[in-house]
XYZ file of C-alpha atoms in Angstrom:
469
model
C -60.008 113.282 -68.734
C -59.414 109.837 -67.400
C -59.666 109.248 -63.697
C -57.097 107.089 -62.042
C -58.512 103.742 -61.073
C -58.177 102.734 -57.450
C -56.123 99.567 -57.140
C -58.132 96.501 -56.181
C -56.490 94.628 -53.295
C -55.551 91.092 -54.207
C -57.193 88.251 -52.356
C -54.799 86.688 -49.841
C -53.200 83.516 -51.118
C -53.645 80.152 -49.484
C -50.181 80.381 -47.935
C -50.975 83.750 -46.356
C -54.276 82.462 -44.975
C -52.547 79.390 -43.573
C -49.891 81.483 -41.854
C -52.507 83.820 -40.383
C -54.530 80.893 -39.042
C -51.451 79.220 -37.568
C -50.473 82.429 -35.787
C -54.042 82.832 -34.533
C -54.221 79.264 -33.256
C -50.796 79.505 -31.616
C -51.678 82.779 -29.898
C -55.058 81.620 -28.644
C -53.572 78.264 -27.618
C -50.947 79.885 -25.420
C -53.541 82.252 -23.974
C -56.099 79.540 -23.159
C -53.487 77.245 -21.592
C -52.240 80.020 -19.341
C -55.801 81.060 -18.464
C -56.844 77.509 -17.547
C -53.622 76.914 -15.580
C -54.193 80.157 -13.687
C -57.738 79.115 -12.725
C -56.929 75.512 -11.797
C -53.354 75.792 -10.565
C -50.515 73.713 -11.943
C -51.432 70.415 -10.177
C -55.096 70.790 -11.126
C -54.159 71.632 -14.705
C -52.121 68.458 -15.218
C -54.719 66.248 -13.521
C -57.463 67.771 -15.653
C -55.337 67.441 -18.770
C -54.699 63.736 -18.175
C -58.351 62.932 -17.485
C -59.659 65.092 -20.341
C -57.466 63.248 -22.854
C -59.214 59.918 -22.249
C -62.286 60.418 -24.485
C -60.482 62.354 -27.231
C -59.040 59.419 -29.204
C -62.232 57.259 -29.169
C -64.362 60.223 -30.263
C -61.928 61.126 -33.028
C -61.904 57.521 -34.224
C -65.715 57.430 -34.299
C -65.981 60.582 -36.418
C -63.104 59.500 -38.624
C -64.926 56.218 -39.249
C -67.905 58.162 -40.540
C -65.728 60.141 -42.936
C -63.656 57.206 -44.191
C -65.870 56.822 -47.255
C -64.355 60.112 -48.484
C -61.794 61.102 -45.846
C -61.012 64.756 -45.310
C -57.331 65.745 -45.041
C -55.925 65.322 -41.562
C -54.638 68.901 -41.700
C -58.223 70.143 -42.000
C -59.473 67.976 -39.149
C -56.581 68.978 -36.890
C -57.294 72.623 -37.664
C -60.903 72.117 -36.556
C -59.801 70.384 -33.356
C -57.284 73.145 -32.617
C -59.874 75.837 -33.320
C -62.301 74.254 -30.878
C -59.656 73.656 -28.207
C -57.938 77.047 -28.486
C -59.795 79.839 -30.284
C -63.395 78.841 -29.578
C -62.629 77.953 -25.960
C -60.866 81.284 -25.365
C -63.744 83.242 -26.919
C -66.253 81.311 -24.827
C -64.424 81.771 -21.509
C -63.869 85.508 -21.994
C -67.378 86.208 -23.318
C -69.129 84.068 -20.700
C -67.198 85.660 -17.836
C -67.912 89.162 -19.121
C -71.611 88.434 -19.605
C -71.980 86.804 -16.185
C -70.262 89.706 -14.428
C -72.431 92.196 -16.297
C -75.638 90.337 -15.363
C -74.499 90.055 -11.722
C -73.808 93.789 -11.569
C -77.171 94.592 -13.148
C -79.245 92.245 -10.967
C -77.107 92.195 -7.778
C -77.673 88.420 -7.638
C -74.562 86.380 -8.528
C -76.313 82.990 -8.339
C -79.059 84.090 -10.714
C -76.424 85.563 -13.028
C -74.617 82.199 -13.199
C -77.820 80.318 -14.025
C -78.937 82.860 -16.615
C -75.487 82.948 -18.170
C -75.307 79.160 -18.505
C -78.736 78.940 -20.165
C -78.985 82.124 -22.239
C -75.420 83.287 -22.880
C -73.151 80.234 -22.953
C -75.052 78.268 -25.651
C -75.103 81.257 -28.009
C -71.445 82.163 -27.489
C -70.029 78.642 -27.525
C -71.972 77.332 -30.513
C -71.215 80.488 -32.498
C -67.506 80.194 -31.710
C -67.462 76.552 -32.804
C -69.507 77.321 -35.919
C -66.811 79.789 -37.019
C -64.503 76.848 -37.809
C -67.178 75.263 -39.978
C -67.732 78.561 -41.754
C -64.019 78.895 -42.537
C -63.866 75.373 -43.980
C -67.093 75.960 -45.905
C -65.751 79.186 -47.432
C -62.129 78.300 -48.158
C -62.125 74.507 -48.465
C -65.337 73.880 -50.388
C -63.539 71.209 -52.384
C -63.502 69.046 -49.235
C -67.024 70.027 -48.141
C -69.179 67.851 -50.362
C -72.199 67.039 -48.223
C -73.687 66.303 -44.791
C -71.020 63.715 -43.964
C -68.266 66.327 -44.211
C -70.274 68.715 -42.038
C -70.796 65.921 -39.527
C -67.075 65.143 -39.288
C -65.816 68.739 -39.257
C -68.325 69.678 -36.559
C -67.408 66.631 -34.515
C -63.692 67.388 -34.486
C -64.335 71.033 -33.587
C -66.594 70.061 -30.690
C -64.141 67.413 -29.448
C -61.457 70.090 -29.183
C -63.789 72.473 -27.352
C -64.945 69.801 -24.899
C -61.311 68.809 -24.287
C -60.374 72.280 -23.017
C -63.619 72.642 -21.072
C -63.033 69.286 -19.370
C -59.542 70.363 -18.301
C -61.071 73.396 -16.608
C -63.891 71.512 -14.854
C -61.792 68.539 -13.758
C -58.892 70.728 -12.665
C -61.146 72.923 -10.527
C -62.779 69.835 -9.016
C -59.373 68.413 -8.105
C -58.339 71.686 -6.432
C -61.578 71.677 -4.435
C -60.972 68.100 -3.310
C -57.455 69.010 -2.183
C -58.837 71.874 -0.134
C -61.591 69.740 1.431
C -59.464 66.625 1.925
C -62.155 64.290 0.560
C -61.556 60.685 -0.482
C -61.323 59.510 -4.054
C -64.746 57.859 -4.287
C -66.549 60.727 -2.557
C -64.611 63.435 -4.404
C -65.969 66.103 -6.695
C -63.361 65.003 -9.234
C -64.862 61.505 -9.454
C -68.386 62.894 -9.821
C -67.287 65.377 -12.490
C -65.384 62.658 -14.346
C -68.417 60.362 -14.289
C -70.796 63.025 -15.621
C -68.564 64.632 -18.246
C -66.331 61.758 -19.407
C -68.455 58.642 -18.855
C -72.080 59.792 -19.186
C -71.885 62.646 -21.674
C -68.641 62.778 -23.669
C -70.813 63.190 -26.766
C -72.678 66.284 -25.497
C -70.711 69.004 -27.298
C -70.314 66.951 -30.499
C -74.046 66.284 -30.387
C -74.853 70.008 -30.357
C -72.338 71.117 -32.955
C -73.171 68.268 -35.351
C -76.550 69.954 -35.893
C -74.700 73.006 -37.201
C -72.481 70.762 -39.316
C -75.476 69.065 -40.913
C -76.808 72.504 -41.828
C -73.548 73.415 -43.551
C -73.409 70.013 -45.235
C -76.917 70.380 -46.632
C -76.034 73.886 -47.827
C -72.988 72.543 -49.685
C -75.187 70.492 -52.048
C -78.002 73.028 -52.350
C -78.530 74.916 -55.607
C -80.427 77.835 -54.065
C -78.548 80.699 -52.486
C -81.307 81.224 -49.924
C -80.921 77.644 -48.697
C -77.148 77.971 -48.495
C -77.715 80.809 -46.033
C -80.783 79.507 -44.205
C -79.740 75.899 -43.566
C -76.529 76.665 -41.597
C -78.417 79.248 -39.535
C -81.152 76.697 -38.829
C -78.582 74.119 -37.734
C -76.884 76.702 -35.519
C -80.210 77.652 -33.920
C -80.991 73.990 -33.190
C -77.522 73.519 -31.671
C -78.027 76.539 -29.418
C -81.456 75.283 -28.355
C -80.183 71.816 -27.483
C -77.230 73.312 -25.617
C -79.527 75.599 -23.633
C -81.815 72.682 -22.758
C -78.847 70.648 -21.549
C -77.422 73.482 -19.440
C -80.819 74.282 -17.972
C -81.739 70.700 -17.094
C -80.864 71.251 -13.431
C -83.617 73.869 -13.193
C -86.313 71.262 -13.906
C -86.222 69.828 -10.393
C -84.034 67.408 -8.499
C -84.210 64.844 -11.290
C -84.202 67.294 -14.196
C -80.743 66.293 -15.362
C -81.640 62.597 -15.522
C -84.943 63.324 -17.282
C -83.296 65.439 -19.970
C -80.435 62.963 -20.309
C -82.623 59.878 -20.676
C -85.562 61.392 -22.578
C -83.769 63.851 -24.876
C -80.018 63.368 -25.067
C -79.850 59.589 -25.364
C -82.634 59.335 -28.008
C -81.112 62.199 -29.978
C -77.708 60.554 -29.762
C -79.190 57.304 -31.076
C -80.954 59.205 -33.870
C -77.753 60.932 -34.957
C -75.845 57.631 -34.894
C -78.514 56.193 -37.198
C -78.265 59.285 -39.429
C -74.463 58.940 -39.507
C -74.660 55.302 -40.601
C -77.249 56.177 -43.256
C -75.124 59.052 -44.529
C -72.075 56.800 -44.770
C -74.026 54.104 -46.587
C -75.607 56.652 -48.910
C -72.215 58.120 -49.732
C -70.864 54.697 -50.708
C -73.943 54.105 -52.855
C -73.381 57.461 -54.551
C -69.775 56.472 -55.211
C -70.917 53.231 -56.853
C -73.573 54.951 -58.967
C -71.427 57.806 -60.220
C -68.308 55.738 -60.884
C -70.366 53.256 -62.894
C -70.862 56.044 -65.442
C -67.128 56.634 -65.692
C -66.550 52.892 -65.985
C -69.046 52.818 -68.864
C -67.006 55.561 -70.545
C -63.790 53.598 -70.055
C -62.109 55.747 -67.438
C -62.345 52.933 -64.868
C -62.435 49.191 -65.169
C -65.842 47.736 -64.280
C -64.254 45.612 -61.551
C -62.918 48.732 -59.835
C -66.352 50.226 -59.137
C -67.590 47.714 -56.528
C -64.171 47.723 -54.898
C -64.166 51.521 -54.591
C -67.659 51.392 -53.079
C -66.589 48.913 -50.389
C -64.421 49.960 -47.455
C -63.058 46.410 -46.836
C -62.158 46.070 -50.516
C -60.339 49.417 -50.499
C -58.320 48.373 -47.479
C -57.558 45.007 -49.071
C -56.419 46.685 -52.302
C -53.963 48.863 -50.412
C -52.677 45.819 -48.558
C -52.232 43.865 -51.804
C -50.395 46.778 -53.384
C -48.025 47.123 -50.431
C -47.360 43.405 -50.460
C -46.563 43.443 -54.167
C -44.829 46.789 -54.659
C -44.003 48.177 -51.242
C -45.195 51.305 -49.515
C -45.035 53.378 -52.691
C -47.609 51.107 -54.314
C -49.842 51.296 -51.252
C -49.696 55.080 -51.306
C -50.458 55.116 -55.030
C -53.558 52.973 -54.504
C -54.647 55.165 -51.593
C -54.330 58.292 -53.759
C -56.206 56.584 -56.567
C -59.036 55.631 -54.213
C -59.243 59.144 -52.771
C -59.319 60.731 -56.235
C -61.936 58.290 -57.518
C -64.211 58.949 -54.556
C -63.682 62.702 -54.899
C -64.638 62.419 -58.578
C -67.826 60.531 -57.762
C -68.884 62.989 -55.073
C -68.027 65.915 -57.331
C -70.374 64.650 -60.023
C -73.034 63.829 -57.441
C -72.822 67.344 -56.044
C -72.977 68.878 -59.517
C -75.978 66.706 -60.373
C -77.809 68.258 -57.431
C -76.971 71.761 -58.599
C -74.527 72.567 -55.814
C -71.626 73.343 -58.165
C -71.066 75.650 -61.106
C -70.493 73.987 -64.467
C -67.089 75.621 -64.993
C -65.873 74.555 -61.559
C -67.150 71.051 -62.186
C -65.377 70.747 -65.540
C -62.027 71.992 -64.263
C -62.017 69.818 -61.176
C -63.272 66.773 -63.078
C -60.506 67.093 -65.666
C -57.918 67.379 -62.904
C -59.166 64.266 -61.108
C -59.486 62.222 -64.305
C -55.927 63.054 -65.316
C -54.643 61.982 -61.912
C -56.621 58.746 -62.068
C -55.355 57.996 -65.555
C -51.733 58.358 -64.508
C -51.997 55.849 -61.637
C -54.537 53.373 -62.963
C -51.892 50.834 -64.060
C -50.839 50.309 -60.447
C -54.162 50.780 -58.686
C -56.502 49.104 -61.181
C -55.196 45.522 -60.787
C -55.098 45.821 -56.996
C -58.713 47.004 -56.852
C -59.852 44.356 -59.332
C -58.185 41.615 -57.353
C -59.693 42.944 -54.124
C -63.139 42.899 -55.739
C -62.618 39.237 -56.711
C -61.385 38.247 -53.262
C -64.304 40.053 -51.565
C -66.743 38.399 -54.035
C -68.142 41.742 -55.160
C -68.251 41.082 -58.913
C -71.401 39.937 -60.694
C -71.242 36.544 -62.442
C -69.647 36.599 -65.873
C -67.596 39.763 -65.397
C -63.942 39.276 -66.303
C -61.938 41.661 -64.080
C -58.764 41.417 -66.166
C -60.122 42.259 -69.640
C -60.150 46.091 -69.415
C -56.809 46.276 -67.617
C -54.481 45.310 -70.484
C -51.635 47.857 -70.550
C -51.225 47.249 -74.288
C -54.779 48.366 -75.036
C -55.459 51.389 -72.879
C -58.677 53.330 -72.898
C -58.016 56.562 -74.717
C -60.176 59.673 -74.443
C -61.274 61.286 -77.670
C -63.289 64.440 -78.348
C -65.813 65.661 -75.765
C -69.256 64.095 -75.772
C -72.044 66.439 -76.775
C -75.159 66.592 -74.589
C -77.353 65.176 -77.328
C -75.093 62.139 -77.670
C -75.568 60.857 -74.140
C -76.426 57.175 -74.148
C -75.961 56.101 -70.544
C -79.095 56.536 -68.541
C -80.585 59.793 -67.332
C -78.636 62.958 -67.961
C -77.282 65.048 -65.151
C -77.968 68.728 -64.581
C -77.723 71.283 -67.348
C -74.406 70.976 -69.123
C -73.500 67.737 -67.281
C -74.525 64.892 -69.616
C -74.128 61.265 -68.651
C -71.099 59.472 -70.124
C -71.434 57.458 -73.319
C -71.521 53.693 -73.120
C -68.276 51.859 -73.864
C -68.711 50.449 -77.361
C -65.272 50.683 -78.944
C -61.632 50.801 -77.842
C -61.464 54.579 -78.255
C -63.996 55.668 -75.662
C -65.473 59.132 -75.687
C -65.002 61.238 -72.619
C -68.172 62.544 -71.007
C -69.056 66.026 -69.869
C -68.136 69.515 -71.072
C -64.365 69.259 -70.974
C -61.460 68.479 -73.252
C -58.556 66.174 -72.492
C -55.640 67.829 -70.719
C -53.208 65.501 -72.525
C -53.105 64.103 -76.063
C -55.089 60.953 -76.713
C -52.133 58.749 -77.579
C -50.948 56.235 -74.983
C -47.378 57.552 -75.212
C -48.476 60.835 -73.629
C -49.932 59.116 -70.573
C -47.377 58.372 -67.875
C -48.875 55.684 -65.646
C -47.873 55.420 -62.029
C -46.006 52.141 -62.590
C -43.586 50.800 -60.046
C -40.071 49.806 -61.133
C -39.782 46.184 -62.109
C -43.464 45.536 -62.791
C -46.618 46.711 -64.501
C -48.890 46.733 -61.547
C -50.165 44.481 -58.810
C -50.665 40.872 -59.693
């Protein structure tokens, strides 16, 4: 007798997940706006909203600058901001209020309940709610989570959104109090709150949550399952500890806030800025190193590699393309740059063991095919940008490998034992073969998605020209 098999539920598609998240964000957004407006009143809400908007754009620009070496999609970053501003803020307000009321009822001391809640409850609830956005991106958008820099940026945008809503609440309540007391502008609680939260410490919440983001980023490139679990939890624990120290600074005496601010927060902020710059520089170096292997195999022109590893050269290449072929050419170069950087970081991540071989091969083939189709437009623009930025070594002719009549054509896959370009990568990921003949072998364990002949390749060429001159 055969038993009927229970049907296995299908995993929700990306469209279903997107719709669910949009409904969740819309629902929590409406709820948090109404909750904040109810607590602050309509005048206080609009005053708080206007003042809380001031640091949002500069903070976003700072975190976007860090991620420009391999920019994440704006849709992902806006999701993180919306999660922090809506869902995480709503969870934090409801959970903190419930916990504070419970502690007050148990101890019969409301003031002690407020202090205990701000030090012991709020850091745990708020950092966990913000970390949920990072977890969702880590689980469902691993393609865009390639290292610590991505964790840094995702965490920053989530924390900016959370701080935005929190600032509306604090500034709105302060304004209502000033209206009731009839105080002047300079002596008002609103001015003091604005100075502390917007001028002195706009980076406080991003500073805490970035520690969680670095944990997720380190886990993304880790080969061990235990580290992929432990590192995010360690980052979350550090974020909670720093948050608790910041909230409890007023309990260290009359000058406790200034001591913690000057001796802990400012040095840590400087340290994380240094780490951010190092991460950005290291990512560009990784791009140069990994793309040099693909250039040696003929997938890229040698002149393109230094241009792709330089942010000014990338910007100049897009500008040259727009000037020569219009906005379509600029967009083509931007896509080419994004795909090339994604390819370099993919190989770098696989080299560290943070990616399965099958996933690496499929994604690499996809990116190489996309690069091949648009290289006729993007290659000359990048080569010219490299020349204008003086990035090429002496003796390198940037125009030689870019002849449309003699394209680089992939042939059969390169076997691991045939690798001739420096040290091999991880198991199953050999280094590309050196370019020695017009028909260049393709590196790695994949096969071409299109035939080798040039007629099968459809370059992204603009009408009326063969590229950017």
